[in-house]
Amino acid sequence: MWEFSGRWDISVWLLFGAAVDLMIGSAVMKQHEYVFSSLSRLTLQEWTGTYGMGNLNITWWFYLSILLLFLLAVNTFVCTTNGVIVLLKRFSSMSKQVFFLRFSIHIMHISFILVLAGHLVSHVAGVNLPNNILQKNGTISVCSPNFKVGLKDMKIEFEKETRFKTLEGDVKDVSAILSFADSKMCVQEKLISVNRPAWFEGFSFHLDDFSPKSEGSKREPYIKLTIKKDPGVSLQVAGVAFFSIGLSVYLFSVIRSRFNRDRET
Amino acid sequence: MYETLISLCFPINSFYIATLFYVASLTFFFLSREGLAKSFLGLGLIVHTISEISGRFLMWPYCNMFAEPFFLPWCFSAISFILILSRKEKDGLSIIPLVVIFSISAILFSEGYYSSFSLKSKSIFSHIFHLFNFIAHACFLSGAYLAIYTIFKNKKKDIPHHMVIWGFAFCCMAGASGMLWNYMGWSDTISWNHYYFHSVAIWFYYSGFLHLHLLRKWDLKKGAWVILGGALLVLYFDYLPQIGGIHLPGVFDVNLY
């Protein structure tokens, strides 16, 4: 069973299978984007109970992709374990360069499993609180009455004398100062803006929307926050970082061996 | 919209000039005047680089997310030049037709040279994601082109596979950057839309190919057809939507910018 699950031809079939499944999924998604966009605010189990099982004719490819990715993760794990054992046994008989070249491939494989695990944790164990509207000097509670976040100040800059006249008067940048208070009444202030979330007590605070969007508007200023607790994101970032290291080592080894070969010839 | 983008005349006009140099380079390539072909390719690359830098400078810090039709020919000419400099002259010169085809298709089929000016595109991760993604596509497409070229010339060469390996490396880096951009901007590392899923599908496709290639399970000829399949996927899912799908040609008027 162990040997079978680590076969190289299974990994190739699974990779091409996942590619075909996701291509079909992409085409289905184009027609039914609302069904899948809800996954950005619901956990996998909530989504399954609402959209997923109720639209199996649209969502079947998504469940198939989860199955294929699970099998791929198992296959990658077995392959990598076997490969690392063989590599360590032959460590003394091979050059450092060959060792690093081969080991870099295993680093990439392990990183891939880490990224997949991270995604699973994010979408199963994550907490997602969208649409939190905050007006200036207003506060809201996050998960418990003792954990509060407030909007202390916000600043909206508008485009002026820009080289693109269509942008004139549009929002150039928006930033807000949030004040956080936890159960120990410890207060901290943090700046957030578009593409710049703030983190506090394991939660991340993302600027989702704001108002006003035009200069001179008499609407009451507000920001809309998406608040998340995503325990999988650190796993994903670690996976991506390790993958980058593995990839860099691999490319460096390949370039070096090619350079040496060219020099010899 | 159009009357306001006057300053974009410079990158567009310089793109036209670069295309003229590329066409001259192709002409000399067909006339077997390789020295002149290389010189015009180099000139085209310089002017095209100026076009790219000026276009991005004018839009900075916004990211021109739909600039692939104009950026791909630059990547092809850069790849061609790199191959020439690394003593793979014939392979480098053989890419010139690809440079010209994609330059002319940008002029005739692209729907415009403008940015979406989205606030969320003002992120360094967005710039890295798009640039690396375009470079990855260029590597995949030129790899497929060289693979088919070598099959028809009945040669066995590793270059197409190396192009795919580099394309895959850029694709991974683009994916990492895209993940961070998405998390910073939309609070999720996955973008739940069809663009994201077809990109992931293409990544899996090339992963499958690289497993076949690196384990030496398929010969170069069979591999070439798989590389071609990947290039068709890139063209269908990424390039075609950026030039507005299949439509009749029409040179876009630079005076509108």
XYZ file of N, CA and C in Angstrom, chain B:
771
model
N -13.163 59.034 -21.634
C -12.031 58.231 -21.120
C -10.786 58.502 -21.956
N -10.941 58.333 -23.297
C -9.751 58.357 -24.137
C -9.066 59.729 -24.180
N -9.879 60.806 -24.313
C -9.276 62.120 -24.484
C -8.385 62.511 -23.289
N -8.560 61.799 -22.195
C -7.838 62.188 -20.992
C -6.479 61.509 -20.854
N -6.227 60.490 -21.649
C -5.005 59.726 -21.450
C -3.887 60.168 -22.407
N -3.805 61.486 -22.620
C -2.906 62.032 -23.622
C -1.445 61.627 -23.402
N -0.994 61.621 -22.170
C 0.417 61.367 -21.923
C 0.840 59.939 -22.273
N -0.116 59.042 -22.495
C 0.253 57.672 -22.855
C 0.675 57.557 -24.317
N 0.618 58.679 -25.050
C 1.073 58.694 -26.450
C 2.517 58.204 -26.562
N 3.349 58.614 -25.602
C 4.779 58.294 -25.711
C 5.031 56.782 -25.686
N 4.548 56.064 -24.652
C 4.795 54.609 -24.682
C 4.165 53.920 -25.885
N 3.006 54.407 -26.328
C 2.355 53.740 -27.467
C 3.164 53.979 -28.744
N 3.550 55.249 -28.974
C 4.338 55.544 -30.168
C 5.665 54.804 -30.156
N 6.301 54.734 -28.989
C 7.590 54.024 -28.946
C 7.378 52.524 -29.155
N 6.187 52.014 -28.753
C 5.882 50.607 -29.042
C 5.792 50.388 -30.555
N 5.155 51.352 -31.253
C 5.067 51.256 -32.722
C 6.470 51.226 -33.347
N 7.346 52.111 -32.845
C 8.707 52.178 -33.401
C 9.441 50.853 -33.144
N 9.281 50.324 -31.927
C 9.922 49.039 -31.597
C 9.430 47.952 -32.551
N 8.125 47.972 -32.843
C 7.556 46.955 -33.749
C 8.190 47.082 -35.137
N 8.399 48.339 -35.581
C 9.048 48.544 -36.882
C 10.447 47.929 -36.896
N 11.182 48.125 -35.803
C 12.522 47.528 -35.705
C 12.431 46.001 -35.725
N 11.437 45.457 -35.031
C 11.277 44.002 -35.010
C 10.980 43.467 -36.418
N 10.120 44.211 -37.148
C 9.775 43.780 -38.513
C 11.035 43.818 -39.389
N 11.853 44.873 -39.217
C 13.113 44.967 -39.981
C 14.018 43.792 -39.625
N 14.061 43.460 -38.332
C 14.888 42.346 -37.877
C 14.430 41.030 -38.521
N 13.116 40.854 -38.587
C 12.565 39.621 -39.197
C 12.915 39.562 -40.676
N 12.814 40.718 -41.341
C 13.129 40.760 -42.777
C 14.577 40.322 -43.006
N 15.489 40.872 -42.212
C 16.902 40.506 -42.377
C 17.162 39.062 -41.972
N 16.364 38.560 -41.017
C 16.486 37.151 -40.617
C 16.126 36.250 -41.797
N 15.035 36.604 -42.501
C 14.632 35.799 -43.657
C 15.625 35.939 -44.813
N 16.311 37.099 -44.867
C 17.311 37.306 -45.924
C 18.678 36.727 -45.539
N 18.687 36.013 -44.407
C 19.915 35.395 -43.860
C 21.007 36.417 -43.558
N 20.624 37.668 -43.282
C 21.597 38.686 -42.836
C 21.516 38.747 -41.311
N 22.177 37.777 -40.683
C 21.986 37.599 -39.236
C 22.492 38.763 -38.399
N 23.597 39.376 -38.858
C 24.159 40.515 -38.120
C 23.154 41.654 -38.040
N 22.553 41.985 -39.186
C 21.564 43.073 -39.208
C 20.306 42.686 -38.426
N 19.933 41.406 -38.535
C 18.755 40.931 -37.795
C 18.954 41.133 -36.296
N 20.169 40.808 -35.829
C 20.473 40.958 -34.395
C 20.486 42.429 -33.991
N 21.071 43.271 -34.869
C 21.146 44.704 -34.554
C 19.752 45.309 -34.425
N 18.878 44.997 -35.364
C 17.524 45.565 -35.305
C 16.724 44.986 -34.137
N 17.002 43.729 -33.832
C 16.337 43.135 -32.666
C 16.768 43.884 -31.398
N 18.066 44.162 -31.312
C 18.598 44.897 -30.158
C 18.000 46.289 -30.065
N 17.922 46.979 -31.223
C 17.329 48.330 -31.241
C 15.860 48.272 -30.796
N 15.154 47.275 -31.344
C 13.735 47.106 -30.982
C 13.592 46.872 -29.484
N 14.473 46.042 -28.939
C 14.410 45.736 -27.509
C 14.643 46.992 -26.660
N 15.601 47.832 -27.093
C 15.898 49.067 -26.341
C 14.675 50.000 -26.368
N 14.130 50.220 -27.566
C 12.982 51.134 -27.688
C 11.774 50.567 -26.928
N 11.602 49.267 -27.034
C 10.479 48.618 -26.341
C 10.637 48.751 -24.823
N 11.885 48.628 -24.354
C 12.144 48.787 -22.914
C 11.768 50.201 -22.473
N 12.129 51.190 -23.302
C 11.777 52.583 -22.983
C 10.250 52.720 -22.942
N 9.570 52.086 -23.907
C 8.104 52.130 -23.947
C 7.503 51.538 -22.667
N 8.021 50.379 -22.271
C 7.495 49.700 -21.084
C 7.725 50.529 -19.813
N 8.974 51.025 -19.680
C 9.303 51.788 -18.463
C 8.470 53.074 -18.410
N 8.370 53.766 -19.555
C 7.622 55.032 -19.546
C 6.141 54.782 -19.256
N 5.591 53.714 -19.844
C 4.176 53.392 -19.598
C 3.922 53.113 -18.128
N 4.810 52.346 -17.517
C 4.640 52.009 -16.100
C 4.900 53.225 -15.208
N 5.866 54.056 -15.624
C 6.168 55.267 -14.854
C 4.952 56.202 -14.840
N 4.311 56.343 -16.017
C 3.164 57.254 -16.104
C 1.994 56.781 -15.245
N 1.854 55.476 -15.141
C 0.715 54.934 -14.381
C 1.039 54.710 -12.907
N 2.309 54.712 -12.581
C 2.730 54.420 -11.204
C 2.009 55.334 -10.216
N 1.588 54.857 -9.066
C 1.763 53.510 -8.505
C 0.675 52.514 -8.912
N -0.256 52.935 -9.792
C -1.261 51.958 -10.254
C -0.569 50.904 -11.106
N -1.122 49.708 -11.080
C -0.540 48.629 -11.874
C -1.379 48.432 -13.130
N -0.708 48.466 -14.279
C -1.443 48.206 -15.523
C -1.603 46.692 -15.652
N -2.751 46.223 -15.171
C -2.937 44.778 -15.042
C -3.226 44.088 -16.376
N -3.567 44.888 -17.387
C -3.955 44.265 -18.662
C -2.944 44.569 -19.767
N -1.675 44.729 -19.373
C -0.649 45.137 -20.338
C 0.034 43.951 -21.009
N -0.459 42.742 -20.769
C 0.240 41.562 -21.287
C 0.458 41.587 -22.805
N -0.538 41.981 -23.612
C -0.295 41.978 -25.068
C 0.900 42.846 -25.475
N 1.187 43.912 -24.712
C 2.317 44.784 -25.043
C 3.612 44.299 -24.404
N 3.476 43.574 -23.308
C 4.671 43.135 -22.572
C 5.232 41.814 -23.112
N 4.348 40.944 -23.636
C 4.817 39.636 -24.131
C 5.896 39.762 -25.212
N 5.690 40.656 -26.242
C 6.742 40.769 -27.266
C 8.084 41.219 -26.678
N 8.020 42.048 -25.622
C 9.276 42.464 -24.968
C 9.969 41.240 -24.365
N 9.176 40.389 -23.707
C 9.751 39.169 -23.100
C 10.358 38.275 -24.185
N 9.626 38.128 -25.306
C 10.149 37.266 -26.380
C 11.467 37.815 -26.930
N 11.522 39.143 -27.132
C 12.769 39.690 -27.682
C 13.895 39.585 -26.651
N 13.547 39.743 -25.358
C 14.574 39.596 -24.320
C 15.082 38.151 -24.285
N 14.158 37.191 -24.385
C 14.559 35.766 -24.397
C 15.456 35.500 -25.611
N 15.042 36.035 -26.747
C 15.817 35.856 -27.978
C 17.236 36.399 -27.786
N 17.326 37.578 -27.189
C 18.631 38.216 -26.976
C 19.487 37.420 -25.983
N 18.837 36.937 -24.935
C 19.582 36.142 -23.941
C 20.156 34.882 -24.598
N 19.333 34.228 -25.444
C 19.811 33.012 -26.127
C 20.974 33.338 -27.058
N 20.872 34.490 -27.751
C 21.965 34.884 -28.659
C 23.242 35.111 -27.855
N 23.098 35.814 -26.729
C 24.273 36.115 -25.900
C 24.873 34.859 -25.268
N 24.012 33.826 -25.043
C 24.545 32.600 -24.438
C 24.918 31.564 -25.511
N 25.297 32.075 -26.635
C 25.835 31.277 -27.752
C 24.843 30.244 -28.307
N 23.559 30.556 -28.171
C 22.554 29.700 -28.821
C 21.879 30.562 -29.882
N 22.720 31.026 -30.800
C 22.323 32.041 -31.757
C 21.121 31.627 -32.606
N 21.167 30.400 -33.130
C 20.095 29.963 -34.038
C 18.751 29.910 -33.322
N 18.772 29.409 -32.087
C 17.520 29.346 -31.320
C 17.020 30.751 -31.018
N 17.957 31.634 -30.661
C 17.575 33.019 -30.359
C 16.946 33.688 -31.553
N 17.596 33.552 -32.723
C 17.065 34.212 -33.928
C 15.737 33.607 -34.360
N 15.570 32.305 -34.091
C 14.322 31.656 -34.537
C 13.105 32.195 -33.783
N 13.326 32.917 -32.671
C 12.180 33.462 -31.913
C 11.670 34.776 -32.530
N 12.467 35.379 -33.412
C 12.076 36.695 -33.967
C 10.656 36.683 -34.582
N 10.271 35.646 -35.348
C 8.884 35.660 -35.869
C 7.831 35.776 -34.765
N 8.114 35.118 -33.634
C 7.174 35.172 -32.500
C 7.061 36.610 -31.971
N 8.220 37.298 -31.907
C 8.240 38.690 -31.427
C 7.348 39.531 -32.330
N 7.504 39.347 -33.648
C 6.760 40.177 -34.613
C 5.262 39.842 -34.570
N 4.941 38.556 -34.526
C 3.521 38.151 -34.514
C 2.803 38.778 -33.305
N 3.433 38.691 -32.148
C 2.759 39.205 -30.941
C 2.758 40.739 -30.892
N 3.791 41.381 -31.468
C 3.787 42.850 -31.512
C 2.654 43.335 -32.405
N 2.533 42.720 -33.582
C 1.490 43.149 -34.523
C 0.108 42.825 -33.958
N 0.012 41.681 -33.282
C -1.306 41.340 -32.721
C -1.693 42.319 -31.612
N -0.697 42.855 -30.875
C -1.014 43.885 -29.865
C -1.547 45.138 -30.542
N -0.971 45.489 -31.688
C -1.411 46.707 -32.392
C -2.798 46.507 -33.019
N -3.007 45.327 -33.604
C -4.253 45.110 -34.348
C -5.425 44.637 -33.488
N -5.120 43.919 -32.422
C -6.227 43.295 -31.687
C -6.430 43.797 -30.265
N -5.387 44.440 -29.699
C -5.553 44.862 -28.312
C -6.643 45.919 -28.215
N -7.386 45.868 -27.136
C -8.524 46.789 -27.026
C -8.126 48.147 -26.462
N -6.897 48.297 -26.035
C -6.487 49.608 -25.540
C -5.296 49.529 -24.628
N -4.722 50.669 -24.354
C -3.549 50.749 -23.495
C -3.939 51.621 -22.319
N -4.568 51.034 -21.367
C -4.991 51.836 -20.224
C -5.014 50.973 -18.978
N -4.942 51.654 -17.852
C -4.974 50.937 -16.584
C -6.394 50.977 -16.034
N -6.695 50.021 -15.149
C -8.027 50.050 -14.541
C -8.075 51.074 -13.403
N -6.919 51.574 -12.995
C -6.804 52.541 -11.904
C -7.552 52.092 -10.647
N -7.415 50.816 -10.344
C -8.042 50.301 -9.122
C -7.117 50.598 -7.939
N -7.720 51.067 -6.838
C -6.921 51.396 -5.648
C -6.122 50.187 -5.172
N -6.750 49.000 -5.285
C -6.087 47.796 -4.777
C -4.917 47.361 -5.655
N -4.838 47.937 -6.869
C -3.686 47.578 -7.708
C -2.430 48.328 -7.269
N -2.606 49.290 -6.352
C -1.445 50.063 -5.880
C -0.692 49.273 -4.804
N -0.155 48.169 -5.202
C 0.585 47.325 -4.260
C 1.798 46.761 -4.988
N 2.911 46.710 -4.297
C 4.131 46.173 -4.922
C 3.909 44.700 -5.307
N 3.084 44.011 -4.501
C 2.805 42.594 -4.800
C 2.011 42.447 -6.100
N 1.163 43.432 -6.374
C 0.399 43.403 -7.627
C 1.349 43.562 -8.814
N 2.291 44.488 -8.687
C 3.260 44.700 -9.772
C 4.097 43.439 -10.002
N 4.596 42.864 -8.903
C 5.443 41.655 -9.043
C 4.622 40.503 -9.626
N 3.397 40.349 -9.103
C 2.528 39.261 -9.574
C 2.322 39.350 -11.091
N 1.935 40.536 -11.560
C 1.632 40.662 -12.988
C 2.886 40.507 -13.852
N 3.975 41.147 -13.445
C 5.205 41.045 -14.250
C 5.679 39.593 -14.343
N 5.731 38.916 -13.199
C 6.224 37.535 -13.201
C 5.272 36.601 -13.950
N 3.989 36.891 -13.845
C 3.011 36.072 -14.557
C 3.200 36.229 -16.067
N 3.409 37.474 -16.508
C 3.609 37.710 -17.949
C 4.908 37.043 -18.417
N 5.955 37.144 -17.590
C 7.237 36.522 -17.982
C 7.062 34.991 -18.064
N 6.320 34.440 -17.088
C 6.070 32.985 -17.103
C 5.347 32.592 -18.390
N 4.327 33.365 -18.755
C 3.582 33.057 -19.989
C 4.508 33.119 -21.204
N 5.395 34.139 -21.212
C 6.322 34.282 -22.346
C 7.236 33.057 -22.426
N 7.706 32.576 -21.270
C 8.584 31.385 -21.268
C 7.814 30.164 -21.774
N 6.562 30.004 -21.324
C 5.757 28.850 -21.762
C 5.511 28.914 -23.280
N 5.159 30.106 -23.766
C 4.837 30.241 -25.191
C 6.087 30.063 -26.053
N 7.206 30.691 -25.638
C 8.417 30.541 -26.456
C 8.944 29.108 -26.359
N 8.750 28.458 -25.200
C 9.136 27.052 -25.059
C 8.366 26.190 -26.053
N 7.055 26.434 -26.161
C 6.222 25.659 -27.089
C 6.639 25.935 -28.528
N 6.897 27.194 -28.815
C 7.306 27.575 -30.173
C 8.616 26.867 -30.542
N 9.586 26.899 -29.629
C 10.876 26.260 -29.907
C 10.746 24.733 -29.980
N 9.834 24.191 -29.153
C 9.627 22.729 -29.173
C 9.121 22.288 -30.537
N 8.129 22.997 -31.050
C 7.564 22.645 -32.360
C 8.594 22.912 -33.457
N 9.320 24.013 -33.320
C 10.361 24.378 -34.297
C 11.414 23.271 -34.389
N 11.834 22.772 -33.207
C 12.872 21.731 -33.223
C 12.335 20.400 -33.764
N 11.032 20.150 -33.553
C 10.449 18.913 -34.118
C 10.469 18.991 -35.647
N 10.032 20.148 -36.176
C 9.993 20.284 -37.634
C 11.395 20.292 -38.243
N 12.355 20.781 -37.472
C 13.741 20.785 -37.970
C 14.430 19.459 -37.667
N 13.653 18.537 -37.041
C 14.173 17.213 -36.692
C 15.422 17.259 -35.803
N 15.397 18.149 -34.817
C 16.533 18.259 -33.901
C 16.077 17.879 -32.503
N 17.048 17.492 -31.691
C 16.715 17.181 -30.299
C 17.417 18.190 -29.407
N 16.652 19.038 -28.796
C 17.257 20.081 -27.961
C 16.527 20.192 -26.639
N 17.289 20.614 -25.635
C 16.734 20.752 -24.281
C 16.125 22.128 -24.027
N 16.430 23.090 -24.930
C 16.049 24.481 -24.649
C 14.554 24.652 -24.340
N 13.634 24.037 -25.136
C 12.207 24.225 -24.816
C 11.878 23.819 -23.378
N 12.510 22.730 -22.917
C 12.233 22.270 -21.548
C 12.799 23.236 -20.512
N 13.966 23.802 -20.842
C 14.528 24.798 -19.913
C 13.631 26.031 -19.839
N 13.060 26.389 -20.992
C 12.146 27.544 -20.996
C 10.950 27.271 -20.081
N 10.459 26.025 -20.157
C 9.303 25.669 -19.316
C 9.698 25.687 -17.838
N 10.902 25.210 -17.536
C 11.351 25.225 -16.126
C 11.413 26.669 -15.612
N 11.977 27.571 -16.424
C 12.040 28.979 -16.011
C 10.635 29.579 -15.914
N 9.792 29.205 -16.881
C 8.401 29.694 -16.844
C 7.706 29.245 -15.577
N 7.940 27.991 -15.204
C 7.316 27.454 -13.998
C 7.843 28.179 -12.753
N 9.153 28.468 -12.755
C 9.743 29.195 -11.615
C 9.093 30.579 -11.485
N 8.953 31.280 -12.604
C 8.313 32.607 -12.560
C 6.842 32.491 -12.157
N 6.206 31.415 -12.633
C 4.795 31.180 -12.298
C 4.644 30.995 -10.779
N 5.590 30.262 -10.173
C 5.544 30.045 -8.717
C 5.743 31.360 -7.974
N 6.711 32.162 -8.446
C 6.973 33.433 -7.769
C 5.778 34.364 -7.918
N 5.153 34.332 -9.108
C 3.950 35.145 -9.323
C 2.851 34.682 -8.372
N 2.721 33.359 -8.231
C 1.688 32.800 -7.354
C 1.893 33.235 -5.906
N 3.165 33.221 -5.461
C 3.466 33.630 -4.078
C 3.106 35.098 -3.883
N 3.487 35.914 -4.849
C 3.212 37.346 -4.751
C 1.703 37.619 -4.826
N 1.032 36.887 -5.712
C -0.416 37.039 -5.851
C -1.140 36.651 -4.578
N -0.622 35.606 -3.921
C -1.222 35.157 -2.668
C -1.139 36.257 -1.607
N 0.047 36.871 -1.500
C 0.235 37.939 -0.506
C -0.627 39.155 -0.846
N -0.669 39.495 -2.139
C -1.485 40.647 -2.581
C -2.957 40.410 -2.230
N -3.416 39.204 -2.519
C -4.817 38.890 -2.250
C -5.136 38.942 -0.759
N -4.194 38.449 0.037
C -4.416 38.463 1.489
C -4.444 39.901 2.016
N -3.508 40.718 1.548
C -3.444 42.113 2.009
C -4.681 42.894 1.562
N -5.107 42.658 0.335
C -6.198 43.456 -0.234
C -7.584 42.921 0.042
N -7.731 41.596 0.053
C -9.079 41.011 0.144
C -9.232 40.056 1.327
N -8.252 39.962 2.172
C -8.269 39.169 3.403
C -8.324 37.651 3.188
N -8.051 37.194 1.990
C -8.050 35.748 1.730
C -6.892 35.441 0.780
N -6.240 34.314 0.978
C -5.122 33.994 0.080
C -5.611 33.408 -1.243
N -6.887 33.039 -1.292
C -7.466 32.546 -2.547
C -8.401 33.605 -3.090
N -8.311 33.829 -4.388
C -9.245 34.749 -5.024
C -10.345 33.886 -5.647
N -11.557 33.983 -5.105
C -12.604 33.037 -5.513
C -13.265 33.479 -6.818
N -12.482 33.469 -7.887
C -13.051 33.755 -9.212
C -12.393 32.846 -10.249
N -12.932 32.846 -11.454
C -12.454 31.877 -12.455
C -11.025 32.161 -12.919
N -10.569 33.439 -12.823
C -9.188 33.762 -13.226
C -8.203 32.979 -12.361
N -8.468 32.977 -11.048
C -7.575 32.294 -10.121
C -7.531 30.794 -10.439
N -8.716 30.224 -10.672
C -8.760 28.771 -10.836
C -8.134 28.309 -12.145
N -8.274 29.110 -13.222
C -7.595 28.646 -14.443
C -6.079 28.814 -14.307
N -5.621 29.831 -13.535
C -4.176 29.987 -13.307
C -3.629 28.789 -12.531
N -4.387 28.356 -11.518
C -3.953 27.190 -10.735
C -3.954 25.934 -11.613
N -4.962 25.839 -12.506
C -5.034 24.687 -13.416
C -3.785 24.650 -14.298
N -3.377 25.814 -14.798
C -2.183 25.874 -15.654
C -0.940 25.483 -14.843
N -0.902 25.922 -13.582
C 0.234 25.554 -12.715
C 0.293 24.038 -12.550
N -0.852 23.383 -12.317
C -0.870 21.924 -12.151
C -0.469 21.221 -13.447
N -0.926 21.779 -14.563
C -0.600 21.186 -15.872
C 0.919 21.145 -16.061
N 1.585 22.284 -15.815
C 3.030 22.333 -15.992
C 3.759 21.519 -14.917
N 3.176 21.429 -13.710
C 3.775 20.545 -12.690
C 3.790 19.114 -13.210
N 2.671 18.701 -13.802
C 2.569 17.353 -14.376
C 3.618 17.152 -15.447
N 3.747 18.156 -16.312
C 4.736 18.046 -17.389
C 6.156 17.932 -16.826
N 6.462 18.783 -15.821
C 7.825 18.766 -15.257
C 8.139 17.438 -14.585
N 7.127 16.813 -13.965
C 7.359 15.485 -13.378
C 7.721 14.480 -14.478
N 6.982 14.557 -15.590
C 7.284 13.649 -16.710
C 8.684 13.914 -17.253
N 9.013 15.188 -17.380
C 10.303 15.554 -17.986
C 11.479 15.236 -17.065
N 11.365 15.647 -15.790
C 12.513 15.492 -14.889
C 12.751 14.029 -14.506
N 11.691 13.213 -14.558
C 11.886 11.786 -14.276
C 12.289 11.022 -15.540
N 12.449 11.806 -16.630
C 12.867 11.249 -17.936
C 11.957 10.107 -18.393
N 10.649 10.299 -18.241
C 9.713 9.236 -18.601
C 9.221 9.379 -20.046
N 9.321 10.587 -20.595
C 8.873 10.783 -21.974
C 10.008 11.333 -22.807
N 10.001 10.995 -24.107
C 11.047 11.572 -24.955
C 10.687 13.016 -25.318
N 11.660 13.689 -25.952
C 11.511 15.113 -26.234
C 10.331 15.394 -27.170
N 10.084 14.456 -28.104
C 9.026 14.689 -29.093
C 7.646 14.668 -28.432
N 7.445 13.662 -27.584
C 6.156 13.581 -26.881
C 5.991 14.795 -25.972
N 7.095 15.137 -25.295
C 7.079 16.284 -24.389
C 6.731 17.566 -25.113
N 7.191 17.692 -26.356
C 6.940 18.914 -27.128
C 5.437 19.150 -27.304
N 4.695 18.060 -27.538
C 3.244 18.211 -27.724
C 2.561 18.623 -26.423
N 3.099 18.128 -25.305
C 2.526 18.539 -24.003
C 2.806 20.026 -23.770
N 4.029 20.473 -24.145
C 4.360 21.898 -23.991
C 3.435 22.738 -24.867
N 3.165 22.239 -26.068
C 2.262 22.976 -26.971
C 0.859 23.076 -26.358
N 0.415 21.981 -25.748
C -0.900 21.986 -25.089
C -0.966 23.055 -24.007
N 0.119 23.166 -23.232
C 0.173 24.183 -22.172
C 0.109 25.591 -22.753
N 0.837 25.787 -23.861
C 0.839 27.114 -24.497
C -0.565 27.476 -24.989
N -1.289 26.486 -25.525
C -2.656 26.757 -25.987
C -3.551 27.152 -24.810
N -3.319 26.507 -23.665
C -4.098 26.864 -22.468
C -3.818 28.307 -22.049
N -2.529 28.688 -22.082
C -2.151 30.068 -21.716
C -2.795 31.056 -22.687
N -2.737 30.716 -23.979
C -3.312 31.625 -24.976
C -4.821 31.755 -24.779
N -5.472 30.625 -24.550
C -6.938 30.640 -24.437
C -7.406 31.314 -23.147
N -6.785 30.947 -22.034
C -7.278 31.444 -20.737
C -6.737 32.828 -20.371
N -5.520 33.160 -20.826
C -4.916 34.416 -20.367
C -4.751 35.462 -21.462
N -4.267 35.041 -22.622
C -3.960 36.040 -23.648
C -5.231 36.529 -24.351
N -6.046 35.584 -24.802
C -7.266 35.960 -25.550
C -8.173 36.928 -24.772
N -8.469 36.660 -23.494
C -9.318 37.611 -22.766
C -8.710 39.012 -22.696
N -7.363 39.082 -22.682
C -6.732 40.407 -22.559
C -6.751 41.185 -23.865
N -6.977 40.507 -24.993
C -7.139 41.270 -26.234
C -8.622 41.309 -26.629
N -9.474 40.989 -25.665
C -10.915 41.117 -25.893
C -11.508 39.985 -26.703
N -10.897 38.809 -26.661
C -11.430 37.647 -27.371
C -11.130 37.715 -28.856
N -11.715 36.758 -29.595
C -11.474 36.735 -31.044
C -12.348 37.805 -31.694
N -11.722 38.741 -32.375
C -12.487 39.786 -33.057
C -11.718 40.281 -34.276
N -12.395 41.100 -35.088
C -11.762 41.602 -36.306
C -10.644 42.572 -35.946
N -9.593 42.610 -36.788
C -8.498 43.521 -36.469
C -8.883 44.986 -36.690
N -8.178 45.861 -36.003
C -8.385 47.294 -36.189
C -7.322 48.035 -35.416
N -6.518 48.803 -36.098
C -5.416 49.503 -35.414
C -6.011 50.533 -34.464
N -5.604 50.505 -33.210
C -6.175 51.497 -32.300
C -5.456 52.827 -32.465
N -6.253 53.880 -32.397
C -5.782 55.208 -32.768
C -5.017 55.846 -31.607
N -3.734 56.085 -31.847
C -2.898 56.654 -30.793
C -3.363 58.062 -30.410
N -4.003 58.770 -31.354
C -4.452 60.141 -31.065
C -5.531 60.169 -29.979
N -6.143 59.012 -29.781
C -7.177 58.956 -28.737
C -6.565 59.005 -27.344
N -5.273 58.746 -27.278
C -4.631 58.731 -25.962
C -3.998 60.082 -25.654
